[in-house]
Coordinates of C-alpha atoms in Angstrom, one line a residue:
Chain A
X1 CA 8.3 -25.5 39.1
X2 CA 10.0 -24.4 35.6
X3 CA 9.7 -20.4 35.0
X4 CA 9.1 -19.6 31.4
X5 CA 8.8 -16.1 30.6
X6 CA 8.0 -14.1 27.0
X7 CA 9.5 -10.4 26.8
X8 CA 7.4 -8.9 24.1
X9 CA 7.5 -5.4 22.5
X10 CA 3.9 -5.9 22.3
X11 CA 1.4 -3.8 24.2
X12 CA 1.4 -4.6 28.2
X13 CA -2.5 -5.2 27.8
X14 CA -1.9 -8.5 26.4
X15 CA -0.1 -10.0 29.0
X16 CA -1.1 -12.8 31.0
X17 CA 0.3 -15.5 33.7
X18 CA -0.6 -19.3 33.6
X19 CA 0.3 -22.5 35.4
X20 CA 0.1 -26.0 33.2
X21 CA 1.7 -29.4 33.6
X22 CA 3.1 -30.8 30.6
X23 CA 4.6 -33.9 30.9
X24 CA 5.0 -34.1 34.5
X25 CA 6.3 -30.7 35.2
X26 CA 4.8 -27.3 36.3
X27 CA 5.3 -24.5 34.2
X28 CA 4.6 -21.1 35.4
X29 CA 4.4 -19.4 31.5
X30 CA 3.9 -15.5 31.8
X31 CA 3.8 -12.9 29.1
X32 CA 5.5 -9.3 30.2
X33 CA 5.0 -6.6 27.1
X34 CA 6.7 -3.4 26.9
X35 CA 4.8 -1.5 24.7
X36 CA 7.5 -0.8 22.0
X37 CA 10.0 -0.2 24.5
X38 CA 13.1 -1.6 23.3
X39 CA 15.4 -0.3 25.9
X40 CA 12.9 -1.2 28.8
X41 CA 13.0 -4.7 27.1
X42 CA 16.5 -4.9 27.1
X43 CA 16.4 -4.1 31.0
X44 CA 13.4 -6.8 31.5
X45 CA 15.8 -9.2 29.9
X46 CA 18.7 -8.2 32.0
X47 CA 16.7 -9.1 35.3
X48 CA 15.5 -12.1 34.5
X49 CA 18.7 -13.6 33.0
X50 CA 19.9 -16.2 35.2
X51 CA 16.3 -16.3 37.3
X52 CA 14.1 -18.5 35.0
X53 CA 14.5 -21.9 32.6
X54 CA 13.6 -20.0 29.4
X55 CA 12.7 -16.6 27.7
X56 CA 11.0 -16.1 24.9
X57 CA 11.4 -13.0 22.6
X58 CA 7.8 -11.8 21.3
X59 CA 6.3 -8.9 19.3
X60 CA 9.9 -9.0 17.5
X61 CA 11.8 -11.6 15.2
X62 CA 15.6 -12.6 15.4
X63 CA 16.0 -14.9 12.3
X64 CA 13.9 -14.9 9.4
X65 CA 14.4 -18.3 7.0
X66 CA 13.6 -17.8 3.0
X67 CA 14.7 -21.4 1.7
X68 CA 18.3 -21.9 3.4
X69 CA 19.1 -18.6 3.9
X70 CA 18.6 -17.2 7.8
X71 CA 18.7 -13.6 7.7
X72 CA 19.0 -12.1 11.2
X73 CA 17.0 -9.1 12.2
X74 CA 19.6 -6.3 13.9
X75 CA 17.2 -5.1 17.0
X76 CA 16.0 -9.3 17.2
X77 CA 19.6 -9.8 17.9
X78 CA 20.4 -6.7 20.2
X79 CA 17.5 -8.3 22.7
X80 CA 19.2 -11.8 22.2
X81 CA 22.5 -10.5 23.2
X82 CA 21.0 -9.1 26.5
X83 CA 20.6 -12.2 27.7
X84 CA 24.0 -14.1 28.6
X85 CA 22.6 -17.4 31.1
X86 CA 19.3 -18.5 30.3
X87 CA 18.1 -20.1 26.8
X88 CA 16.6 -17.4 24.8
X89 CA 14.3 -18.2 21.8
X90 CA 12.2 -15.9 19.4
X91 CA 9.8 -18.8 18.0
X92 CA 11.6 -19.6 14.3
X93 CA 12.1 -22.6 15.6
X94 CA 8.5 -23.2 16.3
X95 CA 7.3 -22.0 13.7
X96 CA 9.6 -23.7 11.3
X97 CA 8.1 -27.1 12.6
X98 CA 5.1 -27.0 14.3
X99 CA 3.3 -24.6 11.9
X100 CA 4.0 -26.7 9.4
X101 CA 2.7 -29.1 10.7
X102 CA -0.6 -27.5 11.2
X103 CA -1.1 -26.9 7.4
X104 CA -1.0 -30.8 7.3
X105 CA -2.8 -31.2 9.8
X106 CA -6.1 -29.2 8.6
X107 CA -5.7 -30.9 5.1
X108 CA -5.7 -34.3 7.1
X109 CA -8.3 -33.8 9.5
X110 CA -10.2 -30.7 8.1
X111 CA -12.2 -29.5 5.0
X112 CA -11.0 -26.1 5.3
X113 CA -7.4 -26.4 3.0
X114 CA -8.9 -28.8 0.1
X115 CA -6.5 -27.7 -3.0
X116 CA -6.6 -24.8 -4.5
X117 CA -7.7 -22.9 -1.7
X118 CA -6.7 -19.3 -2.4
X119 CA -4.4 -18.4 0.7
X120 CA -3.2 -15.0 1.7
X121 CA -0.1 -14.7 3.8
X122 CA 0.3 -11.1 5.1
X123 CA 3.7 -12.1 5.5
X124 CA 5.4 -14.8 5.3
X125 CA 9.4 -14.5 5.6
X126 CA 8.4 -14.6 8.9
X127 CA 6.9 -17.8 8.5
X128 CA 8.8 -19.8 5.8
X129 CA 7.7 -22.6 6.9
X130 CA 4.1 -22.6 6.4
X131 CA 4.5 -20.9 3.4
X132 CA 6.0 -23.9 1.9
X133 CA 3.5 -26.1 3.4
X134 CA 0.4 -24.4 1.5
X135 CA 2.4 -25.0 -1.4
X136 CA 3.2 -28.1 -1.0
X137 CA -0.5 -28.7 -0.7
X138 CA -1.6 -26.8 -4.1
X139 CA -3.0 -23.9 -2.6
X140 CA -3.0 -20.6 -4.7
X141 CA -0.6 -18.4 -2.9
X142 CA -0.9 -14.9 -2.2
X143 CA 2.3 -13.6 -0.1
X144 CA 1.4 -10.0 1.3
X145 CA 5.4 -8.8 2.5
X146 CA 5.8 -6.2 0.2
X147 CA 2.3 -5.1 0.1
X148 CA 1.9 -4.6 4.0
X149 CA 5.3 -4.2 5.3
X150 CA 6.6 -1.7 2.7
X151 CA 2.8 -0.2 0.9
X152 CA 3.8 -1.5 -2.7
X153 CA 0.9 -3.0 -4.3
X154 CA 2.7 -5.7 -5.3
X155 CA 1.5 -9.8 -4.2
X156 CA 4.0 -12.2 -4.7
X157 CA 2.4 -16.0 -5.8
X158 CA 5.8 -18.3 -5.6
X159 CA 8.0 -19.4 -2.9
X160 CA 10.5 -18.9 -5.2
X161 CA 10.0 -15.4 -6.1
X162 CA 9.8 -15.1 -2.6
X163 CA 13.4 -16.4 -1.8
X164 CA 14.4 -13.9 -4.9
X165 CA 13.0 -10.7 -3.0
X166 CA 13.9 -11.6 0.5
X167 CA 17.6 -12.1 -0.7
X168 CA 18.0 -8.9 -2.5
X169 CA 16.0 -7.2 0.2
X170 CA 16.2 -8.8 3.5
X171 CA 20.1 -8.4 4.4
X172 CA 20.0 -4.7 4.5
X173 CA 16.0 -4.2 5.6
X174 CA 16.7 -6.1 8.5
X175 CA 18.7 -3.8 9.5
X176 CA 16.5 -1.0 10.0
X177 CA 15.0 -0.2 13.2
X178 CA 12.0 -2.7 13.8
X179 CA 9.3 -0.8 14.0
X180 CA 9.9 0.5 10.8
X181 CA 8.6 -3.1 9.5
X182 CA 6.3 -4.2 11.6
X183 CA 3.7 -2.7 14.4
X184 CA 5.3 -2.4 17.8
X185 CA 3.4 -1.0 21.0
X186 CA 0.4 0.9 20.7
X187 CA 0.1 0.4 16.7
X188 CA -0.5 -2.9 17.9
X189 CA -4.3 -1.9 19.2
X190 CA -5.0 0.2 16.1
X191 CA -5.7 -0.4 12.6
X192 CA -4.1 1.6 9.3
X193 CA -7.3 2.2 8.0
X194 CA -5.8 3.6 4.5
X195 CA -4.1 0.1 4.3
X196 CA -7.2 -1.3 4.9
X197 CA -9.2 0.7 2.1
X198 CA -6.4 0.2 -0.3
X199 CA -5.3 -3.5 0.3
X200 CA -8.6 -5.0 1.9
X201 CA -9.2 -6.5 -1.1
X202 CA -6.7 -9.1 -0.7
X203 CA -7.9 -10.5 1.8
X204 CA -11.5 -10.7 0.5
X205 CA -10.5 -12.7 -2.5
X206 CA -8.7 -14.9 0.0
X207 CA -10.2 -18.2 1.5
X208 CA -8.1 -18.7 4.4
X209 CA -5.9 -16.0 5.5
X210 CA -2.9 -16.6 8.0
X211 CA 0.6 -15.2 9.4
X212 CA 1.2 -12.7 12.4
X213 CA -1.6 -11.8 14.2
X214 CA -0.8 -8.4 14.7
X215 CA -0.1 -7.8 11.2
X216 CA -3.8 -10.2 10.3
X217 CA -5.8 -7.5 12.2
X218 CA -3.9 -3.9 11.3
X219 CA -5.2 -4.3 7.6
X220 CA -8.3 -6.6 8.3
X221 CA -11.4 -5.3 6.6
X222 CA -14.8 -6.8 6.7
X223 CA -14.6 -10.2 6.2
X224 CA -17.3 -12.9 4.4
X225 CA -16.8 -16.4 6.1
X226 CA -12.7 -16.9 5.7
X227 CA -10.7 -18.9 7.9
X228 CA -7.9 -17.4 9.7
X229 CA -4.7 -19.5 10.5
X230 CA -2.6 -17.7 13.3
X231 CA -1.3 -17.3 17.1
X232 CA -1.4 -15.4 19.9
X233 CA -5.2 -14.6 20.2
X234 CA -7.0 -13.4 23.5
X235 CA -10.7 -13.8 24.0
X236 CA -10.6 -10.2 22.7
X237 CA -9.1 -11.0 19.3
X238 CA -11.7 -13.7 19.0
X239 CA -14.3 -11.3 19.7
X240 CA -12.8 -8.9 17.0
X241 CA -12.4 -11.6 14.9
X242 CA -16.3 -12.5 15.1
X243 CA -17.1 -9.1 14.3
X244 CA -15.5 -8.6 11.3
X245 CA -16.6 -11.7 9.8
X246 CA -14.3 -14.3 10.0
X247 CA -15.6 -17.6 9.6
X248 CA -13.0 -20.3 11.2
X249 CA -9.9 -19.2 13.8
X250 CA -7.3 -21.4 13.6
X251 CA -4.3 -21.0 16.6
X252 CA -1.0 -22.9 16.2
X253 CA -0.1 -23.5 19.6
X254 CA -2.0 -25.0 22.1
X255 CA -4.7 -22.9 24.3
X256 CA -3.9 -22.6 28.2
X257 CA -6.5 -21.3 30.2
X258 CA -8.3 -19.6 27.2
X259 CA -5.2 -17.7 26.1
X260 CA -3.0 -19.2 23.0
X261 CA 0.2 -18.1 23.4
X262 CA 3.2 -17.0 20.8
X263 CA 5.0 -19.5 19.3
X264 CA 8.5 -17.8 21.5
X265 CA 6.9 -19.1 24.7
X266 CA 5.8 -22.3 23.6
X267 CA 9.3 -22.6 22.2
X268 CA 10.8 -21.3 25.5
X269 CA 8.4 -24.4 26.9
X270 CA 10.0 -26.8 24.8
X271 CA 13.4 -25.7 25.3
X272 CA 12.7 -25.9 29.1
X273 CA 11.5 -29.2 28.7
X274 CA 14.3 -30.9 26.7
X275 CA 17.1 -29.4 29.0
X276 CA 19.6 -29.2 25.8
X277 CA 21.5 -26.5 24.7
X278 CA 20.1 -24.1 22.5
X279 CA 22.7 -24.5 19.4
X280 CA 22.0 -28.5 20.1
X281 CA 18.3 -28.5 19.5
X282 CA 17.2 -30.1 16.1
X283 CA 14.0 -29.5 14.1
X284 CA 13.4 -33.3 15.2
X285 CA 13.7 -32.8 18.8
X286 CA 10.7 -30.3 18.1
X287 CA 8.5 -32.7 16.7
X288 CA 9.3 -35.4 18.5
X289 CA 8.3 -33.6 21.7
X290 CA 5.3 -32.2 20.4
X291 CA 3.7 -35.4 19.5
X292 CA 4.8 -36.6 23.2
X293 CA 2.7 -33.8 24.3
X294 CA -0.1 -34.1 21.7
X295 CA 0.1 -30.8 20.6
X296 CA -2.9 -30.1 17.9
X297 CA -4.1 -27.2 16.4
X298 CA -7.1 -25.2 18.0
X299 CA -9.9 -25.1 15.4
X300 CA -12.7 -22.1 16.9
X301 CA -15.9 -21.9 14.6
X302 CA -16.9 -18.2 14.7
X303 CA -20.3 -18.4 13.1
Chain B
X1 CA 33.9 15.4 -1.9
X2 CA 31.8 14.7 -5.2
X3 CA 30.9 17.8 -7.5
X4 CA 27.3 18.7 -8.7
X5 CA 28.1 16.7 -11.9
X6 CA 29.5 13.4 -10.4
X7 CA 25.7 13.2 -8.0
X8 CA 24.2 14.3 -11.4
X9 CA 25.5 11.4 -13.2
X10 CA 24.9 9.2 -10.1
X11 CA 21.7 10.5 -10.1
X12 CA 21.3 9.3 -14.1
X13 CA 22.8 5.9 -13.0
X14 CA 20.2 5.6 -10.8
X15 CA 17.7 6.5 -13.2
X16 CA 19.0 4.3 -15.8
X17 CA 18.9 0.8 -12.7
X18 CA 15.1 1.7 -12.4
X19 CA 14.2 2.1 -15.8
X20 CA 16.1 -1.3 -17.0
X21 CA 13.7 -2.7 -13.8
X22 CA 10.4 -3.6 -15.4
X23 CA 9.2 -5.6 -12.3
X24 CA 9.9 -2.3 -10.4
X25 CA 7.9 0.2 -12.4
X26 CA 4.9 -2.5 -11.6
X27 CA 5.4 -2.3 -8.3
X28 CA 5.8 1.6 -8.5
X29 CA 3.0 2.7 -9.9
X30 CA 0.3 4.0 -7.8
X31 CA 3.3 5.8 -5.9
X32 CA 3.9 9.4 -7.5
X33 CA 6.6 11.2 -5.5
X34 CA 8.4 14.1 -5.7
X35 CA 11.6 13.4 -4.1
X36 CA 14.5 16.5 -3.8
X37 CA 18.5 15.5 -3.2
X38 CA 19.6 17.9 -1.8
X39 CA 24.1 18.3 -0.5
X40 CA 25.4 19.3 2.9
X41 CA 28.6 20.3 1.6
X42 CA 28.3 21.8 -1.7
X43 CA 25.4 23.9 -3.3
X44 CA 24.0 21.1 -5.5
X45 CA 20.1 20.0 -5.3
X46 CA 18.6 17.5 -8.0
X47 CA 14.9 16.7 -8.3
X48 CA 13.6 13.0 -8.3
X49 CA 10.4 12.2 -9.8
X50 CA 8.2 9.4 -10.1
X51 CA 5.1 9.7 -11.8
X52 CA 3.3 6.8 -12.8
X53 CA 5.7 4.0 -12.3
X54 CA 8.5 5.9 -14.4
X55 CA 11.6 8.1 -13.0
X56 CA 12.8 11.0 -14.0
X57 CA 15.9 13.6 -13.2
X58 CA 16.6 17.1 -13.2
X59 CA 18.8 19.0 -11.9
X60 CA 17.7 21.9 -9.2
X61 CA 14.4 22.1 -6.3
X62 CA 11.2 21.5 -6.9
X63 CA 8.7 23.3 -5.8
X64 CA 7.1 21.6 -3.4
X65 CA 8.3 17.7 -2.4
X66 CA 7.1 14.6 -0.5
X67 CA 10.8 13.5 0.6
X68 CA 13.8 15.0 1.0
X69 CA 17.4 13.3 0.9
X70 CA 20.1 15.2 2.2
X71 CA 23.9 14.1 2.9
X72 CA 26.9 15.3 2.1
X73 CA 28.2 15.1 -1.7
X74 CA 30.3 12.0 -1.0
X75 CA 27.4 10.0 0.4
X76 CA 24.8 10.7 -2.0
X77 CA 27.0 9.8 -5.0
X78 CA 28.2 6.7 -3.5
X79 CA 24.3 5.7 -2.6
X80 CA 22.9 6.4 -6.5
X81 CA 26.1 5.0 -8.1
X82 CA 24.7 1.8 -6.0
X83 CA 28.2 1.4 -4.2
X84 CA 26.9 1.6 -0.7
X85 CA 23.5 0.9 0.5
X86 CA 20.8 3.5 2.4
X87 CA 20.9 1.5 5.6
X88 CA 24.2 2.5 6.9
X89 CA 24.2 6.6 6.4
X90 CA 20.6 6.6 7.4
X91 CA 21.0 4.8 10.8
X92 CA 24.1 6.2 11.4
X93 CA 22.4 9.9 11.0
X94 CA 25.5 10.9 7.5
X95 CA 22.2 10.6 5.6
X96 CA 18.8 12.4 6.6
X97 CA 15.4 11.9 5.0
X98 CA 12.3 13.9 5.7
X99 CA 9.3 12.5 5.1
X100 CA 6.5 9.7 6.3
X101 CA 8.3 6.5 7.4
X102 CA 6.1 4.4 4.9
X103 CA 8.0 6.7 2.1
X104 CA 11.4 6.2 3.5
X105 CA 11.1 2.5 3.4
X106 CA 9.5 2.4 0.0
X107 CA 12.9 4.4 -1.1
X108 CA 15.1 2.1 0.5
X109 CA 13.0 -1.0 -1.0
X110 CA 13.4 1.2 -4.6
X111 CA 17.2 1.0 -4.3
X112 CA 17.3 -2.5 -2.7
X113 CA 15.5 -3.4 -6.0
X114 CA 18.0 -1.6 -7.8
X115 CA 21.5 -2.6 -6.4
X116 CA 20.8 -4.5 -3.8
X117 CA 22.6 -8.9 -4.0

């Protein structure tokens, strides 16, 4: 049986143990959080270098991608570098394929992206990739980095303006300590209420609504019907989800056992499962092997 | 070590990036700050304020403020000529800031905006 384990920063509440078969093999894929502990991670890490087939990196990115440019997140790396034996992913990969391939999936096979629709991204260097998807598709574009990350008021509507921020800002933000940018432990469970008040309107005037969970519900208000495109939702997140309004929940990667995971462990999966060196991997090999394994999207009406 | 006039006319550099920065003043707005500058080395203290989108200089404390910067002389005029970014002295503890962490980042973001590629 192939071990694939996910070493998030993320709150320990959240983590879960599952056995699948995909293509022929076992997979034992567990989740371990840490609840923002970055040196506890760093020792979780250490142990299980050498013991399993794959790790994935959750609650924190390495590399962020705006157009060509990889920018690589100092603490991402630090956990990277922990780990010397085993391949050790943080989900760019993924997300740079498969969650691109969900956009065209729901135009294809849905009513819920017809053109036009007006998409908020609460951030979306972390997912280049399905940013340029919605646009691809004529949806009106609302990006949300500065406004939830840093508090500035400030929605960016173009891919390319997008590119233009992340290159003046991301090569020195990414060096700041991560939880500085993005909810880690405990601020996972909670929401910033004065966000909320302030920015909920955003997401109101939004149809569809997608990016980071965490990040999705820290600023969700009460919703009216729209559709939210994400990953990494428990059967409490759904529950959450239903409460507040939403209309649609749309998860990424595939659902085991109720549970969709982060888009690091299904990339850990992946990697497992193609038995290549990291740095040898293409963005083909990722498709390829998720059509083998008829990866779709999970599409969870709410109401 | 930089004199009280060299992080005064750092400090009007500064001053002079953000007001060029249309986009900036936008994004600044809703975000009135008093921000005080404030030497380890020498006796030298400047106030920053924005009110309004706009910045503005002067030279001693203010009363009261929301942030405060503090380095030594060298540092500070370096970081408002623009010749070295906030990330470095701040993570490696040369430069302090007090204040909420949502402020800190918004000042880093403001001088980003300002020099950064």
């Amino acid at each position: 049986m192939k071990r694939v384990v996910s070493v998030s920063l993320g709150s320990s509440r959240r983590d879960h143990r599952v056995e699948v078969e995909l293509l022929g093999e076992r997979f034992e894929i567990s989740r371990r959080g840490t609840d923002g502990d970055f040196d506890r991670a760093i020792q979780l890490l250490k142990e299980l270098d050498g013991k399993v087939d794959a790790i994935g990196l959750g609650g924190i990115d390495v590399y962020l991608y705006a157009g060509k440019t990889r920018y690589v997140v100092r603490d991402g790396k630090k956990l990277m570098d922990a780990v010397q034996r085993t391949p050790v992913v943080d989900g760019s990969g993924l997300k740079n394929t498969l969650e691109r391939e969900t956009v065209y999936y729901l135009r294809e096979h849905t009513d819920l992206l017809p053109p036009g629709t007006r998409v908020l991204m609460v951030s979306a260097v972390d997912r280049f990739g399905m940013a340029e998807a919605f646009a691809r598709l004529g949806c009106h574009l609302t990006f949300g980095d500065l406004i939830f990350a840093a508090g500035i008021p400030y929605p960016i509507h173009t891919v390319q303006e997008l590119e233009e921020l992340a290159a003046r800002l991301l090569p020195e933000m990414t060096k700041l300590p991560f939880h500085m940018l993005y909810p880690t432990g405990k601020k996972q469970e909670t929401q910033d209420e004065e966000k909320v008040k302030k920015f909920g309107h955003y997401y109101r005037e939004a149809q569809v609504i997608a990016g980071d969970y965490h990040l999705v519900r820290r600023y969700m208000p009460q919703l009216d019907g729209q559709t939210i495109i994400t990953n990494t939702t428990t059967a409490d997140d759904v529950a959450f989800l239903r409460e507040k309004g939403a209309g649609c929940l749309v998860t990424t990667t595939p659902e085991f056992q109720g549970r969709s995971f982060g888009t690091n462990v299904m990339e850990a999966v992946l990697v497992a499962l193609l038995q290549k060196p990291r740095e040898e991997i293409t963005p083909q090999d990722y498709l390829d092997l998720l059509r083998r394994l008829d990866f779709k999207p999970r599409v969870v009406y709410l109401r | 070590m930089a004199s009280h006039e060299e992080i005064t006319a750092s400090l009007l550099a500064f001053q002079e990036g953000y007001n060029k920065n249309e986009r900036l003043k936008i994004m600044n707005r809703d975000w009135d700050r008093v921000v005080l500058v404030q030497a380890s080395d020498i006796p030298s203290q400047h106030t920053l304020e924005l009110r309004n989108g706009e910045l503005s200089v002067r030279e001693g404390a203010p009363p009261r403020a929301d942030l405060t910067v503090i380095s030594d002389s060298e540092t500070l005029a370096d970081l408002f000529y623009g010749d070295i970014t906030p990330t470095e002295p701040y993570m490696n503890g040369t430069l302090k800031i007090i204040g909420s962490e949502d402020d800190i980042v918004r000042l880093d973001f403001i001088s980003l905006m300002i020099w950064g590629e």
